[in-house]
Tab-separated table of N, CA, C and O in Angstrom:
chain	number	residue	atom	x	y	z
T	160	UNK	N	-19.274	-2.558	15.679
T	160	UNK	CA	-18.304	-3.320	14.462
T	160	UNK	C	-18.182	-2.112	12.843
T	160	UNK	O	-17.126	-2.832	12.944
T	161	UNK	N	-19.184	-1.866	12.839
T	161	UNK	CA	-18.835	-0.933	11.442
T	161	UNK	C	-17.303	0.348	11.462
T	161	UNK	O	-16.554	0.490	10.747
T	162	UNK	N	-17.700	0.578	12.677
T	162	UNK	CA	-15.509	0.993	12.867
T	162	UNK	C	-14.613	1.043	12.801
T	162	UNK	O	-14.052	1.058	12.157
T	163	UNK	N	-15.106	-0.679	13.308
T	163	UNK	CA	-13.833	-1.488	12.909
T	163	UNK	C	-13.413	-1.975	11.281
T	163	UNK	O	-12.544	-1.608	11.287
T	164	UNK	N	-14.486	-1.817	10.666
T	164	UNK	CA	-14.526	-2.046	9.282
T	164	UNK	C	-13.913	-0.455	8.402
T	164	UNK	O	-13.103	-0.475	7.936
T	165	UNK	N	-14.664	0.964	8.832
T	165	UNK	CA	-13.533	1.739	8.741
T	165	UNK	C	-12.607	2.237	8.558
T	165	UNK	O	-12.097	2.183	8.264
T	166	UNK	N	-11.959	1.262	9.908
T	166	UNK	CA	-10.625	1.321	10.117
T	166	UNK	C	-9.433	0.557	9.312
T	166	UNK	O	-8.860	1.002	9.153
T	167	UNK	N	-10.284	-1.062	9.130
T	167	UNK	CA	-9.613	-1.680	8.253
T	167	UNK	C	-9.653	-0.723	6.578
T	167	UNK	O	-8.294	-0.840	6.409
T	168	UNK	N	-10.317	-0.708	6.410
T	168	UNK	CA	-10.404	0.392	5.472
T	168	UNK	C	-10.145	1.884	5.380
T	168	UNK	O	-9.270	1.690	4.017
T	169	UNK	N	-9.826	2.271	6.113
T	169	UNK	CA	-8.537	3.514	6.183
T	169	UNK	C	-7.152	3.192	6.127
T	169	UNK	O	-6.788	3.632	5.158
T	170	UNK	N	-6.835	2.461	6.700
T	170	UNK	CA	-5.591	1.524	6.666
T	170	UNK	C	-5.643	1.016	5.325
T	170	UNK	O	-4.167	0.903	4.554
T	171	UNK	N	-6.149	0.204	4.239
T	171	UNK	CA	-5.867	0.115	3.257
T	171	UNK	C	-5.966	0.996	2.413
T	171	UNK	O	-4.524	0.916	2.019
T	172	UNK	N	-6.074	1.963	2.576
T	172	UNK	CA	-6.957	3.058	1.508
T	172	UNK	C	-4.990	3.954	1.900
T	172	UNK	O	-4.730	4.428	0.890
T	173	UNK	N	-5.149	3.936	3.192
T	173	UNK	CA	-3.649	5.138	3.232
T	173	UNK	C	-2.262	4.167	2.530
T	173	UNK	O	-1.510	4.270	2.104
T	174	UNK	N	-2.456	3.006	2.710
T	174	UNK	CA	-1.130	2.136	2.838
T	174	UNK	C	-0.936	2.381	0.527
T	174	UNK	O	-0.012	2.066	0.631
T	175	UNK	N	-2.654	1.658	0.799
T	175	UNK	CA	-2.265	1.963	-1.287
T	175	UNK	C	-1.631	3.368	-1.266
T	175	UNK	O	-0.748	3.369	-2.428
T	176	UNK	N	-2.466	4.667	-1.311
T	176	UNK	CA	-1.843	5.849	-1.622
T	176	UNK	C	0.022	6.052	-1.403
T	176	UNK	O	0.820	6.555	-2.036
T	177	UNK	N	-0.180	5.570	0.104
T	177	UNK	CA	1.420	5.473	0.195
T	177	UNK	C	2.470	4.779	-0.920
T	177	UNK	O	3.650	5.006	-1.532
T	178	UNK	N	1.787	3.861	-0.995
T	178	UNK	CA	2.630	2.780	-2.478
T	178	UNK	C	2.696	3.441	-3.761
T	178	UNK	O	3.684	3.797	-4.391
T	179	UNK	N	1.856	3.511	-3.894
T	179	UNK	CA	1.609	4.366	-5.553
T	179	UNK	C	2.247	5.486	-5.939
T	179	UNK	O	3.018	6.237	-6.630
T	180	UNK	N	2.635	6.418	-4.305
T	180	UNK	CA	3.043	7.788	-4.653
T	180	UNK	C	4.282	7.492	-4.508
T	180	UNK	O	5.023	8.065	-4.910
T	181	UNK	N	4.616	6.427	-3.602
T	181	UNK	CA	6.230	6.470	-3.452
T	181	UNK	C	6.904	5.824	-5.050
T	181	UNK	O	7.867	6.086	-5.825
T	182	UNK	N	5.774	4.716	-5.822
T	182	UNK	CA	5.831	4.319	-6.805
T	182	UNK	C	6.230	5.670	-8.173
T	182	UNK	O	7.356	5.734	-9.200
T	183	UNK	N	5.000	6.400	-8.191
T	183	UNK	CA	5.208	7.252	-9.172
T	183	UNK	C	6.317	8.100	-8.970
T	183	UNK	O	7.227	8.391	-9.400
T	184	UNK	N	6.533	9.146	-7.571
T	184	UNK	CA	6.992	9.695	-7.536
T	184	UNK	C	8.841	9.163	-7.697
T	184	UNK	O	10.034	9.997	-8.180
T	185	UNK	N	9.567	8.429	-7.307
T	185	UNK	CA	10.482	7.428	-7.603
T	185	UNK	C	10.793	7.517	-9.181
T	185	UNK	O	11.873	7.541	-9.631
T	186	UNK	N	9.733	6.976	-9.757
T	186	UNK	CA	9.751	6.991	-11.277
T	186	UNK	C	10.432	7.608	-12.220
T	186	UNK	O	11.172	7.960	-12.998
T	187	UNK	N	9.828	9.011	-11.101
T	187	UNK	CA	10.179	10.330	-11.828
T	187	UNK	C	11.436	10.596	-11.846
T	187	UNK	O	12.687	11.731	-13.095
T	188	UNK	N	12.576	9.965	-10.547
T	188	UNK	CA	13.589	10.574	-10.284
T	188	UNK	C	14.626	9.274	-11.592
T	188	UNK	O	16.198	9.073	-11.569
T	189	UNK	N	14.168	8.167	-11.919
T	189	UNK	CA	14.634	7.125	-12.309
T	189	UNK	C	15.494	6.117	-11.929
T	189	UNK	O	15.211	5.693	-10.056
T	190	UNK	N	16.512	5.602	-12.001
T	190	UNK	CA	16.987	4.026	-11.451
T	190	UNK	C	18.052	4.540	-10.140
T	190	UNK	O	18.680	6.187	-10.572
T	191	UNK	N	18.239	3.414	-9.850
T	191	UNK	CA	19.254	3.942	-8.520
T	191	UNK	C	20.967	3.881	-8.680
T	191	UNK	O	20.681	3.072	-9.839
T	192	UNK	N	21.674	5.113	-9.101
T	192	UNK	CA	22.767	5.243	-9.567
T	192	UNK	C	23.143	4.027	-9.231
T	192	UNK	O	23.292	3.072	-8.067
T	193	UNK	N	24.450	3.487	-9.945
T	193	UNK	CA	25.404	1.840	-9.290
T	193	UNK	C	26.686	2.509	-8.175
T	193	UNK	O	26.984	1.793	-7.253
T	194	UNK	N	27.095	3.692	-8.523
T	194	UNK	CA	28.259	3.959	-7.463
T	194	UNK	C	27.690	4.363	-5.912
T	194	UNK	O	26.655	5.121	-5.994
T	195	UNK	N	28.423	3.975	-5.064
T	195	UNK	CA	27.618	4.174	-3.430
T	195	UNK	C	27.060	5.425	-3.325
T	195	UNK	O	26.442	6.135	-2.452
T	196	UNK	N	28.324	7.201	-3.592
T	196	UNK	CA	27.787	8.101	-3.084
T	196	UNK	C	27.066	8.481	-3.760
T	196	UNK	O	26.267	9.769	-3.373
T	197	UNK	N	26.724	8.369	-5.168
T	197	UNK	CA	25.537	8.594	-6.224
T	197	UNK	C	24.580	8.112	-5.458
T	197	UNK	O	23.480	8.538	-5.607
T	198	UNK	N	24.323	7.053	-4.834
T	198	UNK	CA	23.611	5.940	-4.556
T	198	UNK	C	22.682	7.172	-3.935
T	198	UNK	O	21.376	7.139	-3.166
T	199	UNK	N	23.805	7.761	-2.553
T	199	UNK	CA	23.325	7.812	-1.370
T	199	UNK	C	22.705	9.160	-1.664
T	199	UNK	O	21.693	10.127	-1.006
T	200	UNK	N	23.485	9.922	-2.599
T	200	UNK	CA	22.738	11.349	-3.077
T	200	UNK	C	21.450	11.326	-3.587
T	200	UNK	O	20.056	12.180	-3.115
T	201	UNK	N	21.278	10.297	-4.629
T	201	UNK	CA	20.052	9.963	-5.252
T	201	UNK	C	19.322	9.365	-3.936
T	201	UNK	O	17.513	10.366	-3.907
T	202	UNK	N	19.147	9.168	-2.870
T	202	UNK	CA	17.992	8.866	-2.253
T	202	UNK	C	17.652	9.658	-1.395
T	202	UNK	O	16.537	9.841	-0.275
T	203	UNK	N	18.680	10.838	-0.812
T	203	UNK	CA	18.353	11.298	0.050
T	203	UNK	C	17.705	12.698	-0.467
T	203	UNK	O	16.645	13.710	-0.300
T	204	UNK	N	18.114	12.905	-1.312
T	204	UNK	CA	17.227	13.486	-2.683
T	204	UNK	C	15.444	13.103	-2.576
T	204	UNK	O	14.717	14.093	-2.769
T	205	UNK	N	15.091	11.726	-3.126
T	205	UNK	CA	13.965	11.344	-2.839
T	205	UNK	C	13.398	11.320	-1.326
T	205	UNK	O	12.503	11.782	-1.294
T	206	UNK	N	14.226	11.593	0.148
T	206	UNK	CA	13.982	12.174	1.335
T	206	UNK	C	13.347	13.003	1.020
T	206	UNK	O	12.591	13.610	1.740
T	207	UNK	N	13.730	13.961	0.843
T	207	UNK	CA	13.555	15.563	0.693
T	207	UNK	C	12.218	16.074	-0.505
T	207	UNK	O	11.690	16.932	-0.350
T	208	UNK	N	11.684	14.530	-1.598
T	208	UNK	CA	10.457	15.158	-2.278
T	208	UNK	C	9.514	14.778	-1.154
T	208	UNK	O	9.228	14.260	-0.765
T	209	UNK	N	8.786	16.138	-1.064
T	209	UNK	CA	7.218	16.070	-0.013
T	209	UNK	C	6.031	15.474	-0.204
T	209	UNK	O	5.717	14.571	0.350
T	210	UNK	N	5.791	14.913	-1.720
T	210	UNK	CA	5.056	13.712	-1.953
T	210	UNK	C	5.979	12.416	-0.950
T	210	UNK	O	5.068	12.544	-1.091
T	211	UNK	N	7.197	12.376	-1.320
T	211	UNK	CA	7.379	10.704	-1.061
T	211	UNK	C	7.582	11.134	0.411
T	211	UNK	O	6.918	9.950	1.468
T	212	UNK	N	7.591	12.124	1.167
T	212	UNK	CA	7.484	12.629	2.874
T	212	UNK	C	5.828	11.368	2.780
T	212	UNK	O	5.174	11.624	3.531
T	213	UNK	N	4.754	12.474	1.755
T	213	UNK	CA	3.712	12.261	2.299
T	213	UNK	C	3.771	10.673	1.709
T	213	UNK	O	2.499	10.116	2.481
T	214	UNK	N	4.334	9.979	1.420
T	214	UNK	CA	3.761	8.375	1.332
T	214	UNK	C	4.248	8.250	2.900
T	214	UNK	O	3.478	7.187	3.255
T	215	UNK	N	5.396	8.632	2.596
T	215	UNK	CA	6.015	8.085	4.635
T	215	UNK	C	4.719	8.288	5.588
T	215	UNK	O	4.558	7.749	6.466
T	216	UNK	N	3.892	9.446	5.677
T	216	UNK	CA	3.802	9.905	6.038
T	216	UNK	C	2.204	9.072	6.396
T	216	UNK	O	1.324	8.636	7.352
T	217	UNK	N	1.386	8.867	5.263
T	217	UNK	CA	0.331	8.410	5.341
T	217	UNK	C	0.699	6.656	5.752
T	217	UNK	O	-0.420	5.997	6.173
T	218	UNK	N	2.354	6.185	5.371
T	218	UNK	CA	2.072	4.698	6.288
T	218	UNK	C	1.678	4.555	8.104
T	218	UNK	O	1.325	4.604	8.376
T	219	UNK	N	2.444	5.654	7.921
T	219	UNK	CA	2.325	6.127	9.984
T	219	UNK	C	0.753	6.291	10.162
T	219	UNK	O	0.550	5.536	11.187
T	220	UNK	N	0.194	7.224	9.513
T	220	UNK	CA	-1.232	6.881	9.462
T	220	UNK	C	-2.089	6.015	9.556
T	220	UNK	O	-2.747	5.672	10.605
T	221	UNK	N	-1.643	5.545	8.814
T	221	UNK	CA	-2.157	3.565	8.532
T	221	UNK	C	-2.051	2.459	9.474
T	221	UNK	O	-2.983	2.259	10.165
T	222	UNK	N	-1.026	2.880	10.084
T	222	UNK	CA	-0.964	2.111	11.494
T	222	UNK	C	-1.239	2.141	12.430
T	222	UNK	O	-2.146	1.937	13.232
T	223	UNK	N	-1.644	3.872	12.689
T	223	UNK	CA	-2.889	4.464	13.381
T	223	UNK	C	-4.650	3.756	13.394
T	223	UNK	O	-4.815	3.847	14.436
T	224	UNK	N	-4.161	3.164	12.047
T	224	UNK	CA	-5.753	3.205	11.969
T	224	UNK	C	-6.033	1.893	11.886
T	224	UNK	O	-6.729	0.974	12.225
T	225	UNK	N	-4.473	0.699	11.239
T	225	UNK	CA	-4.707	0.009	12.226
T	225	UNK	C	-4.912	-0.488	13.457
T	225	UNK	O	-5.188	-1.627	14.125
T	226	UNK	N	-3.910	0.072	14.232
T	226	UNK	CA	-3.904	0.347	15.517
T	226	UNK	C	-5.169	0.212	16.078
T	226	UNK	O	-5.916	-1.189	17.103
T	227	UNK	N	-5.905	1.131	15.286
T	227	UNK	CA	-7.973	0.873	15.761
T	227	UNK	C	-8.310	0.065	15.695
T	227	UNK	O	-9.443	-0.623	16.355
T	228	UNK	N	-8.062	-0.787	14.087
T	228	UNK	CA	-8.846	-1.824	13.689
T	228	UNK	C	-8.380	-3.085	14.786
T	228	UNK	O	-9.819	-3.786	15.377
T	229	UNK	N	-7.521	-2.939	15.547
T	229	UNK	CA	-6.779	-4.387	16.402
T	229	UNK	C	-8.118	-4.192	17.565
T	229	UNK	O	-7.964	-4.977	18.361
T	230	UNK	N	-8.553	-2.824	18.185
T	230	UNK	CA	-8.998	-3.034	19.244
T	230	UNK	C	-10.442	-3.327	18.769
T	230	UNK	O	-11.625	-3.456	19.845
T	231	UNK	N	-11.002	-3.311	17.044
T	231	UNK	CA	-12.745	-4.227	16.965
T	231	UNK	C	-12.073	-5.553	16.644
T	231	UNK	O	-13.288	-5.786	16.590
T	232	UNK	N	-11.346	-6.138	16.297
T	232	UNK	CA	-11.436	-7.295	15.595
T	232	UNK	C	-10.114	-8.182	16.244
T	232	UNK	O	-9.343	-7.624	16.332
T	233	UNK	N	-10.100	-9.395	15.851
T	233	UNK	CA	-9.109	-10.439	16.405
T	233	UNK	C	-8.227	-10.533	15.030
T	233	UNK	O	-8.911	-9.964	13.866
T	234	UNK	N	-6.524	-10.133	15.407
T	234	UNK	CA	-6.116	-10.219	13.806
T	234	UNK	C	-6.220	-11.281	12.980
T	234	UNK	O	-6.203	-10.560	11.506
T	235	UNK	N	-6.595	-12.195	13.404
T	235	UNK	CA	-6.632	-13.578	12.630
T	235	UNK	C	-7.797	-13.457	11.213
T	235	UNK	O	-7.473	-13.779	10.283
T	236	UNK	N	-8.839	-11.920	11.370
T	236	UNK	CA	-10.148	-11.929	11.387
T	236	UNK	C	-9.476	-10.799	10.587
T	236	UNK	O	-10.161	-10.948	9.347
T	237	UNK	N	-8.998	-9.739	10.689
T	237	UNK	CA	-8.906	-8.482	10.854
T	237	UNK	C	-7.709	-8.225	9.404
T	237	UNK	O	-8.283	-8.027	8.043
T	238	UNK	N	-6.713	-9.393	9.404
T	238	UNK	CA	-5.480	-9.243	8.748
T	238	UNK	C	-5.524	-9.515	6.934
T	238	UNK	O	-5.207	-8.996	5.931
T	239	UNK	N	-6.427	-10.492	7.263
T	239	UNK	CA	-7.211	-10.655	5.261
T	239	UNK	C	-7.153	-9.793	4.255
T	239	UNK	O	-7.000	-9.527	3.568
T	240	UNK	N	-7.977	-9.230	5.277
T	240	UNK	CA	-8.416	-7.820	4.513
T	240	UNK	C	-7.239	-6.288	3.860
T	240	UNK	O	-7.723	-5.981	2.892
T	241	UNK	N	-6.618	-6.703	4.478
T	241	UNK	CA	-5.142	-6.297	4.237
T	241	UNK	C	-4.621	-6.510	2.785
T	241	UNK	O	-4.197	-6.055	2.604
T	242	UNK	N	-5.216	-7.651	2.455
T	242	UNK	CA	-4.809	-8.215	1.058
T	242	UNK	C	-5.497	-7.255	0.166
T	242	UNK	O	-4.942	-7.716	-0.833
T	243	UNK	N	-6.676	-7.012	0.579
T	243	UNK	CA	-6.937	-5.983	-0.330
T	243	UNK	C	-6.437	-4.641	-0.920
T	243	UNK	O	-6.616	-4.366	-2.000
T	244	UNK	N	-5.219	-4.550	-0.150
T	244	UNK	CA	-4.342	-3.321	-1.109
T	244	UNK	C	-3.735	-4.091	-2.559
T	244	UNK	O	-3.379	-2.942	-2.525
T	245	UNK	N	-3.159	-5.653	-2.368
T	245	UNK	CA	-2.761	-5.812	-3.333
T	245	UNK	C	-3.596	-5.682	-5.070
T	245	UNK	O	-3.517	-5.655	-5.443
T	246	UNK	N	-4.838	-6.241	-4.345
T	246	UNK	CA	-6.132	-5.478	-5.633
T	246	UNK	C	-5.797	-4.426	-5.867
T	246	UNK	O	-5.866	-3.778	-7.308
T	247	UNK	N	-5.771	-3.198	-4.880
T	247	UNK	CA	-5.552	-1.935	-5.160
T	247	UNK	C	-4.917	-1.903	-5.735
T	247	UNK	O	-4.939	-0.900	-7.062
T	248	UNK	N	-3.844	-2.062	-4.917
T	248	UNK	CA	-2.186	-1.902	-5.846
T	248	UNK	C	-2.461	-2.108	-7.273
T	248	UNK	O	-1.949	-1.328	-8.419
T	249	UNK	N	-2.668	-3.183	-7.906
T	249	UNK	CA	-2.514	-4.086	-9.384
T	249	UNK	C	-3.307	-2.831	-9.936
T	249	UNK	O	-2.941	-2.782	-11.005
T	250	UNK	N	-4.502	-3.007	-9.745
T	250	UNK	CA	-5.743	-2.428	-10.606
T	250	UNK	C	-5.258	-0.747	-10.941
T	250	UNK	O	-5.221	-0.199	-11.605
T	251	UNK	N	-4.892	0.118	-9.569
T	251	UNK	CA	-4.408	1.419	-9.842
T	251	UNK	C	-2.849	1.592	-10.666
T	251	UNK	O	-3.568	2.801	-11.088
T	252	UNK	N	-2.363	0.052	-10.285
T	252	UNK	CA	-0.976	0.461	-11.054
T	252	UNK	C	-0.827	0.377	-13.095
T	252	UNK	O	0.248	0.764	-13.558
T	253	UNK	N	-1.971	-0.359	-13.570
T	253	UNK	CA	-2.596	-1.027	-14.425
T	253	UNK	C	-2.967	0.552	-14.859
T	253	UNK	O	-2.706	0.795	-16.015
T	254	UNK	N	-4.003	1.657	-14.122
T	254	UNK	CA	-4.275	2.563	-14.851
T	254	UNK	C	-3.408	3.283	-14.993
T	254	UNK	O	-2.992	4.191	-15.418
T	255	UNK	N	-2.498	3.867	-14.001
T	255	UNK	CA	-1.673	5.118	-13.331
T	255	UNK	C	-0.377	4.537	-13.684
T	255	UNK	O	0.252	5.610	-14.436
T	256	UNK	N	0.466	3.747	-14.479
T	256	UNK	CA	2.024	3.361	-15.003
T	256	UNK	C	1.247	2.388	-15.873
T	256	UNK	O	2.777	2.120	-17.016
T	257	UNK	N	0.601	2.019	-16.146
T	257	UNK	CA	0.047	1.315	-17.426
T	257	UNK	C	1.143	-0.361	-17.406
T	257	UNK	O	1.227	-0.859	-17.949
T	258	UNK	N	1.364	-0.708	-15.959
T	258	UNK	CA	1.275	-2.101	-15.856
T	258	UNK	C	0.352	-3.044	-16.045
T	258	UNK	O	-0.425	-3.129	-16.960
T	259	UNK	N	1.360	-3.708	-17.190
T	259	UNK	CA	0.566	-4.825	-18.254
T	259	UNK	C	-0.334	-5.980	-16.741
T	259	UNK	O	-0.253	-6.188	-15.787
T	260	UNK	N	-1.143	-6.672	-17.659
T	260	UNK	CA	-2.321	-7.525	-16.870
T	260	UNK	C	-1.960	-8.826	-17.477
T	260	UNK	O	-2.519	-9.147	-18.790
T	261	UNK	N	-2.127	-10.176	-16.516
T	261	UNK	CA	-1.193	-10.888	-16.779
T	261	UNK	C	-2.187	-11.889	-16.621
T	261	UNK	O	-3.083	-11.407	-15.118
T	262	UNK	N	-2.937	-13.044	-17.616
T	262	UNK	CA	-3.474	-14.034	-16.532
T	262	UNK	C	-3.596	-14.608	-15.191
T	262	UNK	O	-4.041	-14.804	-14.191
T	263	UNK	N	-2.145	-15.009	-14.828
T	263	UNK	CA	-1.739	-15.286	-14.130
T	263	UNK	C	-1.455	-14.218	-12.609
T	263	UNK	O	-2.927	-14.599	-11.836
T	264	UNK	N	-1.802	-12.811	-12.477
T	264	UNK	CA	-1.883	-11.825	-11.817
T	264	UNK	C	-3.171	-11.838	-11.554
T	264	UNK	O	-4.288	-11.807	-10.591
T	265	UNK	N	-4.320	-11.635	-12.819
T	265	UNK	CA	-5.770	-11.630	-12.165
T	265	UNK	C	-6.492	-12.943	-11.502
T	265	UNK	O	-7.355	-13.016	-11.098
T	266	UNK	N	-5.912	-14.585	-12.328
T	266	UNK	CA	-6.038	-15.660	-11.212
T	266	UNK	C	-5.319	-15.032	-9.730
T	266	UNK	O	-6.378	-15.713	-8.628
T	267	UNK	N	-4.251	-14.888	-9.507
T	267	UNK	CA	-3.785	-14.445	-8.385
T	267	UNK	C	-4.787	-14.147	-7.216
T	267	UNK	O	-5.143	-13.980	-6.318
T	268	UNK	N	-4.923	-12.733	-7.548
T	268	UNK	CA	-5.793	-11.582	-7.321
T	268	UNK	C	-7.878	-12.530	-6.940
T	268	UNK	O	-7.554	-11.781	-5.852
T	269	UNK	N	-7.444	-12.801	-7.734
T	269	UNK	CA	-9.139	-13.771	-7.920
T	269	UNK	C	-8.727	-14.570	-6.508
T	269	UNK	O	-10.109	-14.506	-5.578
T	270	UNK	N	-8.156	-15.215	-6.198
T	270	UNK	CA	-7.591	-16.243	-5.129
T	270	UNK	C	-7.233	-15.687	-4.027
T	270	UNK	O	-7.700	-16.073	-2.784
T	271	UNK	N	-6.736	-14.126	-4.119
T	271	UNK	CA	-7.174	-13.422	-3.095
T	271	UNK	C	-8.206	-13.039	-2.531
T	271	UNK	O	-8.810	-12.823	-1.010
T	272	UNK	N	-9.150	-12.531	-3.360
T	272	UNK	CA	-10.695	-11.974	-2.980
T	272	UNK	C	-11.218	-13.178	-2.702
T	272	UNK	O	-12.148	-12.929	-1.592
T	273	UNK	N	-10.763	-14.278	-2.883
T	273	UNK	CA	-11.955	-15.643	-2.612
T	273	UNK	C	-11.432	-15.545	-0.904
T	273	UNK	O	-11.935	-16.019	-0.186
T	274	UNK	N	-10.314	-15.732	-0.901
T	274	UNK	CA	-8.948	-15.915	0.235
T	274	UNK	C	-9.768	-15.131	1.344
T	274	UNK	O	-10.553	-15.300	2.596
T	275	UNK	N	-10.023	-13.970	1.066
T	275	UNK	CA	-10.858	-12.851	2.460
T	275	UNK	C	-12.607	-13.175	2.469
T	275	UNK	O	-13.102	-12.772	3.593
T	276	UNK	N	-12.498	-14.360	1.473
T	276	UNK	CA	-14.210	-13.781	1.424
T	276	UNK	C	-14.089	-14.970	2.081
T	276	UNK	O	-15.266	-15.236	3.726
T	277	UNK	N	-13.601	-15.894	1.865
T	277	UNK	CA	-13.743	-17.716	3.348
T	277	UNK	C	-13.181	-16.802	4.486
T	277	UNK	O	-13.903	-16.709	6.089
T	278	UNK	N	-12.415	-16.053	4.682
T	278	UNK	CA	-11.930	-15.691	6.114
T	278	UNK	C	-13.067	-14.863	6.748
T	278	UNK	O	-12.659	-14.660	8.105
T	279	UNK	N	-13.476	-14.104	6.118
T	279	UNK	CA	-14.795	-12.698	6.271
T	279	UNK	C	-16.127	-13.499	7.153
T	279	UNK	O	-16.744	-13.516	7.664
T	280	UNK	N	-15.381	-15.011	6.929
T	280	UNK	CA	-17.367	-15.559	7.604
T	280	UNK	C	-16.788	-16.622	8.837
T	280	UNK	O	-17.753	-16.895	8.889
T	281	UNK	N	-15.968	-16.244	9.300
T	281	UNK	CA	-15.106	-16.790	10.125
T	281	UNK	C	-15.831	-15.725	12.170
T	281	UNK	O	-14.899	-16.276	12.869
T	282	UNK	N	-15.952	-14.662	11.592
T	282	UNK	CA	-16.761	-13.907	13.049
T	282	UNK	C	-17.768	-14.441	13.520
T	282	UNK	O	-18.558	-15.254	12.980
């Protein structure tokens, strides 16, 4: 069972890495241009960025870990743990990008964690 949790938490870590690296790199490039031609060029530039590619690779690796996790747990038990990615992305986005912390976000994250605790009792 411990390997199952390792697979779940690896899925979460690779998912979080992918989201944060995409945000960080896209932020460096700026906003999506208005013109269609400029949008296409902009998106191709993003796709050629090695760190953005690492974010896509990270999503692929997360999928592999998720498949492994599915061999150990029912999806109804394992999937709520994926909500921890929301918590980690929120916390790291505050630190890395200076995103605001609001009472609504804190309450929402608290409810997510409470939901994970409640559903984890079902094994």
